[in-house]
Short mmCIF file of C-alpha atoms in Angstrom, two decimals:
data_model
loop_
_atom_site.label_atom_id
_atom_site.label_comp_id
_atom_site.label_asym_id
_atom_site.label_seq_id
_atom_site.Cartn_x
_atom_site.Cartn_y
_atom_site.Cartn_z
CA UNK D 130 -84.42 -73.53 35.10
CA UNK D 131 -80.94 -74.76 34.46
CA UNK D 132 -78.59 -73.11 31.99
CA UNK D 133 -78.83 -76.13 29.70
CA UNK D 134 -82.80 -75.84 29.60
CA UNK D 135 -82.68 -72.79 29.13
CA UNK D 136 -80.22 -72.96 26.08
CA UNK D 137 -82.24 -75.88 24.63
CA UNK D 138 -85.36 -73.34 25.03
CA UNK D 139 -83.86 -70.69 23.47
CA UNK D 140 -82.47 -72.36 20.51
CA UNK D 141 -86.44 -73.41 20.21
CA UNK D 142 -87.22 -69.78 20.47
CA UNK D 143 -84.54 -69.12 17.51
CA UNK D 144 -85.95 -71.77 15.41
CA UNK D 145 -89.50 -70.88 15.66
CA UNK D 146 -88.30 -67.01 14.96
CA UNK D 147 -86.23 -68.52 11.85
CA UNK D 148 -90.00 -70.04 10.58
CA UNK D 149 -91.48 -66.77 10.64
CA UNK D 150 -89.66 -66.13 7.00
CA UNK D 151 -91.18 -69.14 5.53
CA UNK D 152 -94.76 -68.58 7.18
CA UNK D 153 -94.66 -65.17 5.67
CA UNK D 154 -93.68 -66.20 2.51
CA UNK D 155 -96.75 -68.91 2.57
CA UNK D 156 -99.19 -66.40 3.84
CA UNK D 157 -98.14 -63.69 1.09
CA UNK D 158 -99.37 -66.00 -1.23
CA UNK D 159 -103.13 -65.32 -0.10
CA UNK D 160 -103.09 -62.03 1.44
CA UNK D 161 -101.59 -58.78 1.06
CA UNK D 162 -98.63 -57.46 3.13
CA UNK D 163 -100.52 -55.00 5.79
CA UNK D 164 -103.52 -57.45 5.81
CA UNK D 165 -100.88 -60.09 6.96
CA UNK D 166 -99.23 -57.86 9.52
CA UNK D 167 -102.97 -56.94 11.00
CA UNK D 168 -104.08 -60.50 11.19
CA UNK D 169 -100.77 -61.48 12.95
CA UNK D 170 -100.74 -58.84 15.51
CA UNK D 171 -104.48 -59.06 16.26
CA UNK D 172 -104.18 -62.50 17.14
CA UNK D 173 -100.88 -62.14 18.97
CA UNK D 174 -102.30 -59.26 21.48
CA UNK D 175 -105.25 -61.31 22.08
CA UNK D 176 -102.86 -64.14 23.19
CA UNK D 177 -101.15 -61.79 25.38
CA UNK D 178 -103.79 -59.79 26.78
CA UNK D 179 -104.16 -61.90 29.73
CA UNK D 180 -100.53 -60.78 30.79
CA UNK D 181 -101.32 -57.25 30.19
CA UNK D 182 -104.25 -56.98 32.23
CA UNK D 183 -102.20 -58.54 34.97
CA UNK D 184 -100.01 -55.56 35.09
CA UNK D 185 -102.73 -52.81 34.12
CA UNK D 186 -101.90 -51.52 38.04
CA UNK D 187 -98.28 -50.00 36.49
CA UNK D 188 -99.91 -48.66 33.48
CA UNK D 189 -100.23 -44.70 32.66
CA UNK D 190 -100.84 -42.58 29.84
CA UNK D 191 -97.11 -42.74 29.36
CA UNK D 192 -97.04 -46.18 28.99
CA UNK D 193 -99.77 -46.26 26.24
CA UNK D 194 -97.66 -43.47 24.28
CA UNK D 195 -94.75 -45.89 24.76
CA UNK D 196 -96.55 -48.79 23.40
CA UNK D 197 -97.89 -47.05 20.54
CA UNK D 198 -94.27 -45.73 19.82
CA UNK D 199 -92.54 -48.88 19.94
CA UNK D 200 -95.50 -50.58 18.04
CA UNK D 201 -95.06 -47.88 15.42
CA UNK D 202 -91.02 -48.87 15.13
CA UNK D 203 -91.90 -52.45 14.82
CA UNK D 204 -94.66 -51.72 12.37
CA UNK D 205 -92.16 -49.82 10.27
CA UNK D 206 -89.34 -52.00 10.08
CA UNK D 207 -91.47 -55.00 9.18
CA UNK D 208 -93.10 -53.20 6.18
CA UNK D 209 -89.34 -53.45 4.75
CA UNK D 210 -89.29 -57.34 5.67
CA UNK D 211 -92.57 -58.43 4.50
CA UNK D 212 -92.42 -56.28 1.30
CA UNK D 213 -89.06 -57.54 0.75
CA UNK D 214 -90.38 -61.11 1.10
CA UNK D 215 -92.64 -60.43 -1.90
CA UNK D 216 -89.46 -59.93 -4.26
CA UNK D 217 -86.79 -62.21 -2.81
CA UNK D 218 -86.14 -65.77 -0.81
CA UNK D 219 -87.06 -66.54 2.42
CA UNK D 220 -83.57 -67.38 2.97
CA UNK D 221 -82.01 -63.80 1.81
CA UNK D 222 -84.28 -62.15 4.06
CA UNK D 223 -83.41 -63.97 7.12
CA UNK D 224 -79.47 -63.16 6.80
CA UNK D 225 -80.11 -59.96 5.93
CA UNK D 226 -82.67 -59.68 8.76
CA UNK D 227 -79.61 -60.67 11.10
CA UNK D 228 -77.37 -57.63 9.87
CA UNK D 229 -79.62 -55.50 12.51
CA UNK D 230 -77.39 -56.74 15.19
CA UNK D 231 -74.53 -55.71 13.16
CA UNK D 232 -76.13 -52.47 12.90
CA UNK D 233 -76.88 -51.66 16.38
CA UNK D 234 -72.96 -50.28 16.92
CA UNK D 235 -73.35 -48.06 14.15
CA UNK D 236 -76.53 -46.58 15.29
CA UNK D 237 -75.16 -46.42 18.98
CA UNK D 238 -71.95 -44.96 17.82
CA UNK D 239 -73.49 -41.95 15.64
CA UNK D 240 -75.88 -41.36 18.54
CA UNK D 241 -72.74 -41.13 21.59
CA UNK D 242 -70.78 -39.92 19.01
CA UNK D 243 -67.46 -42.23 19.75
CA UNK D 244 -65.95 -44.84 17.49
CA UNK D 245 -66.84 -48.51 18.13
CA UNK D 246 -64.33 -51.32 19.24
CA UNK D 247 -61.81 -52.41 16.08
CA UNK D 248 -63.55 -55.85 16.66
CA UNK D 249 -66.78 -54.29 15.70
CA UNK D 250 -65.81 -52.30 13.01
CA UNK D 251 -64.48 -55.58 11.47
CA UNK D 252 -67.92 -57.21 11.88
CA UNK D 253 -69.63 -54.12 10.47
CA UNK D 254 -66.96 -54.26 7.27
CA UNK D 255 -67.64 -57.79 6.35
CA UNK D 256 -71.80 -57.67 6.87
CA UNK D 257 -71.30 -54.98 4.42
CA UNK D 258 -69.74 -57.13 2.08
CA UNK D 259 -72.13 -59.70 2.64
CA UNK D 260 -74.89 -56.88 1.98
CA UNK D 261 -73.27 -56.07 -1.23
CA UNK D 262 -73.04 -59.75 -2.53
CA UNK D 263 -77.03 -60.21 -1.37
CA UNK D 264 -78.28 -57.04 -3.06
CA UNK D 265 -76.18 -56.52 -6.25
CA UNK D 266 -76.60 -59.24 -8.61
CA UNK D 267 -75.62 -60.15 -12.40
CA UNK D 268 -73.02 -57.27 -11.89
CA UNK D 269 -74.93 -54.28 -11.60
CA UNK D 270 -78.62 -55.10 -10.96
CA UNK D 271 -80.15 -54.49 -7.78
CA UNK D 272 -81.94 -57.24 -5.53
CA UNK D 273 -84.95 -54.67 -4.83
CA UNK D 274 -86.26 -57.16 -2.32
CA UNK D 275 -82.92 -57.65 -0.74
CA UNK D 276 -82.87 -53.71 -0.35
CA UNK D 277 -86.19 -53.74 1.16
CA UNK D 278 -85.19 -56.41 3.85
CA UNK D 279 -82.04 -54.09 4.29
CA UNK D 280 -84.47 -51.19 5.21
CA UNK D 281 -86.43 -53.53 7.81
CA UNK D 282 -82.98 -54.78 9.19
CA UNK D 283 -82.14 -51.10 9.89
CA UNK D 284 -85.25 -50.24 11.24
CA UNK D 285 -85.14 -52.95 13.66
CA UNK D 286 -81.61 -52.09 14.75
CA UNK D 287 -83.15 -48.44 15.90
CA UNK D 288 -85.57 -50.38 17.54
CA UNK D 289 -82.77 -52.27 19.88
CA UNK D 290 -81.02 -49.23 20.43
CA UNK D 291 -84.05 -47.16 21.77
CA UNK D 292 -85.78 -50.34 23.64
CA UNK D 293 -81.95 -50.60 25.32
CA UNK D 294 -82.20 -46.86 26.71
CA UNK D 295 -85.74 -47.49 28.24
CA UNK D 296 -85.41 -51.19 29.30
CA UNK D 297 -85.11 -50.44 32.94
CA UNK D 298 -88.14 -48.33 33.20
CA UNK D 299 -90.83 -50.59 35.54
CA UNK D 300 -93.67 -49.99 33.02
CA UNK D 301 -91.71 -51.52 30.15
CA UNK D 302 -93.32 -55.18 30.29
CA UNK D 303 -96.58 -53.80 29.49
CA UNK D 304 -95.62 -51.48 27.12
CA UNK D 305 -93.89 -54.03 24.64
CA UNK D 306 -97.27 -56.21 25.25
CA UNK D 307 -99.40 -53.35 23.98
CA UNK D 308 -97.19 -52.68 21.05
CA UNK D 309 -98.81 -55.65 19.52
CA UNK D 310 -101.77 -54.10 19.80
CA UNK D 311 -100.28 -50.75 18.26
CA UNK D 312 -98.78 -52.91 15.31
CA UNK D 313 -102.49 -54.26 14.52
CA UNK D 314 -103.90 -50.80 14.36
CA UNK D 315 -101.38 -49.38 12.06
CA UNK D 316 -101.46 -52.31 9.88
CA UNK D 317 -105.43 -52.04 9.89
CA UNK D 318 -105.28 -48.45 9.00
CA UNK D 319 -102.75 -49.02 6.03
CA UNK D 320 -104.76 -52.33 4.70
CA UNK D 321 -107.68 -49.99 4.64
CA UNK D 322 -106.28 -47.20 2.87
CA UNK D 323 -103.69 -49.26 0.66
CA UNK D 324 -105.14 -52.67 0.26
CA UNK D 325 -108.40 -54.39 -0.31
CA UNK D 326 -108.51 -56.27 2.74
CA UNK D 327 -109.41 -59.77 2.53
CA UNK D 328 -109.11 -63.40 4.59
CA UNK D 329 -106.98 -66.03 3.77
CA UNK D 330 -108.56 -68.67 1.42
CA UNK D 331 -106.45 -71.91 2.04
CA UNK D 332 -106.31 -73.71 5.08
CA UNK D 333 -102.52 -73.44 4.50
CA UNK D 334 -102.61 -70.03 4.56
CA UNK D 335 -104.66 -69.50 7.79
CA UNK D 336 -102.20 -72.10 9.46
CA UNK D 337 -99.16 -69.52 8.52
CA UNK D 338 -100.90 -66.78 10.17
CA UNK D 339 -101.93 -68.55 13.09
CA UNK D 340 -98.22 -70.14 13.45
CA UNK D 341 -96.94 -66.39 13.01
CA UNK D 342 -99.22 -64.81 15.60
CA UNK D 343 -99.22 -67.50 18.16
CA UNK D 344 -96.01 -69.12 18.14
CA UNK D 345 -93.45 -66.49 16.77
CA UNK D 346 -95.31 -63.25 18.05
CA UNK D 347 -96.65 -64.12 21.53
CA UNK D 348 -94.73 -67.36 22.52
CA UNK D 349 -91.38 -66.47 21.58
CA UNK D 350 -91.64 -63.09 23.07
CA UNK D 351 -92.97 -64.34 26.50
CA UNK D 352 -90.64 -67.28 26.62
CA UNK D 353 -87.67 -65.09 25.51
CA UNK D 354 -88.09 -62.95 28.41
CA UNK D 355 -88.00 -65.56 30.98
CA UNK D 356 -85.39 -67.81 29.40
CA UNK D 357 -82.95 -64.73 29.24
CA UNK D 358 -82.94 -64.40 32.58
CA UNK D 359 -80.86 -67.38 33.07
CA UNK D 360 -78.26 -66.88 30.38
CA UNK D 361 -75.76 -64.22 29.58
CA UNK D 362 -76.40 -61.61 26.75
CA UNK D 363 -73.20 -63.03 24.69
CA UNK D 364 -74.56 -66.59 25.03
CA UNK D 365 -78.12 -65.59 24.00
CA UNK D 366 -76.58 -63.72 20.81
CA UNK D 367 -74.64 -66.72 19.71
CA UNK D 368 -77.79 -68.64 19.82
CA UNK D 369 -79.73 -66.12 17.75
CA UNK D 370 -77.12 -66.22 15.28
CA UNK D 371 -78.62 -69.63 13.85
CA UNK D 372 -81.76 -67.85 12.88
CA UNK D 373 -80.55 -67.37 9.41
CA UNK D 374 -79.32 -71.04 9.18
CA UNK D 375 -82.45 -72.81 10.15
CA UNK D 376 -84.21 -70.27 7.84
CA UNK D 377 -82.12 -71.33 4.86
CA UNK D 378 -82.83 -75.12 5.71
CA UNK D 379 -86.23 -74.70 6.15
CA UNK D 380 -86.62 -72.55 2.90
CA UNK D 381 -84.75 -75.59 1.14
CA UNK D 382 -86.85 -78.31 2.18
CA UNK D 383 -90.41 -76.29 2.10
CA UNK D 384 -89.90 -73.81 -1.02
CA UNK D 385 -87.24 -75.54 -2.55
CA UNK D 386 -84.71 -72.39 -2.38
CA UNK D 387 -81.13 -72.54 -3.36
CA UNK D 388 -78.78 -70.19 -2.82
CA UNK D 389 -76.02 -69.34 -5.71
CA UNK D 390 -72.42 -69.38 -4.98
CA UNK D 391 -72.38 -65.25 -4.52
CA UNK D 392 -75.39 -65.70 -2.04
CA UNK D 393 -73.59 -68.21 -0.22
CA UNK D 394 -70.53 -66.42 0.08
CA UNK D 395 -72.74 -63.27 1.51
CA UNK D 396 -74.30 -65.46 4.20
CA UNK D 397 -70.79 -66.88 5.23
CA UNK D 398 -69.50 -63.35 5.70
CA UNK D 399 -73.08 -62.14 7.50
CA UNK D 400 -72.76 -65.41 9.84
CA UNK D 401 -68.89 -64.38 10.70
CA UNK D 402 -69.78 -60.52 11.33
CA UNK D 403 -72.53 -61.65 13.57
CA UNK D 404 -69.98 -64.18 15.59
CA UNK D 405 -67.75 -61.53 16.11
CA UNK D 406 -70.22 -59.19 17.11
CA UNK D 407 -71.11 -61.81 19.91
CA UNK D 408 -67.37 -62.04 20.78
CA UNK D 409 -67.83 -58.09 21.83
CA UNK D 410 -70.87 -58.73 23.54
CA UNK D 411 -68.89 -61.80 25.26
CA UNK D 412 -65.96 -59.29 26.29
CA UNK D 413 -68.01 -56.53 27.52
CA UNK D 414 -70.21 -58.84 29.73
CA UNK D 415 -66.94 -60.32 31.18
CA UNK D 416 -65.43 -57.11 31.79
CA UNK D 417 -68.68 -55.86 33.45
CA UNK D 418 -68.93 -58.88 35.68
CA UNK D 419 -65.27 -58.56 36.76
CA UNK D 420 -65.65 -55.01 37.70
CA UNK D 421 -68.89 -55.67 39.58
CA UNK D 422 -66.91 -58.74 41.55
CA UNK D 423 -64.06 -56.05 42.10
CA UNK D 424 -66.47 -53.46 43.13
CA UNK D 425 -68.36 -55.79 45.68
CA UNK D 426 -65.02 -56.94 47.33
CA UNK D 427 -63.71 -53.57 48.02
CA UNK D 428 -67.30 -52.77 49.39
CA UNK D 429 -67.34 -55.87 51.67
CA UNK D 430 -63.63 -54.49 52.95
#
């Protein structure tokens, strides 16, 4: 696969991710949040099960425990996003979801007890102003849906940091496949306790759930893991920054969602924050590559 083909495939993956907000909004008209999560990830787990069986030789009890832990983290963050979608627009949820990338350095800084670079601090400040514009409406009232989406973004940021710590472990791939099953289990238990589970009633609702499971979960996960081998982290992050833009366009055409002036300014600030964060990633990546070349040169001498 060439770099150009990888970029186009990653752009398609990003577009598919962005459609999840529209599909969740449609699915929520027929089923409750926990039931939706259970159906989505049960189907997704069945789709990736053949891949999991191929890696069964390197699995252990620790792999299963890791898959359950990762699944619970995604489950906890998705609660915020899905509940938020019941109270706010798909485009708002998408833009707030991308703040997870900006929240990562805050969590890493607290974890490592060190100050992030100034460019990262600037991106955090811009994202914070954008968040305020999204969550505070009409002067003082709070958008409860936006607050739930922010919960989801924070939870996913924690997940990114944790995965970054264990990404190089040899059983990481089967553990990440197992997390689909873990999410389905946690969601199924929650649906049984807090909801009255029932299946979708229309073809459109079933189509939305199948799209979420097969395309937005199983396909995107596998394809992203393949394509990222051919792209630098900074380029991948820059392509991913298009996700809320795609989501807003889809929401406009299919849900008739239009942002007001305050929302547009907030969205713009969050987009700028994401671009600045990707510039930081690019600088770090280039510096790491330069150090590696220098080290290899010295080793050859």
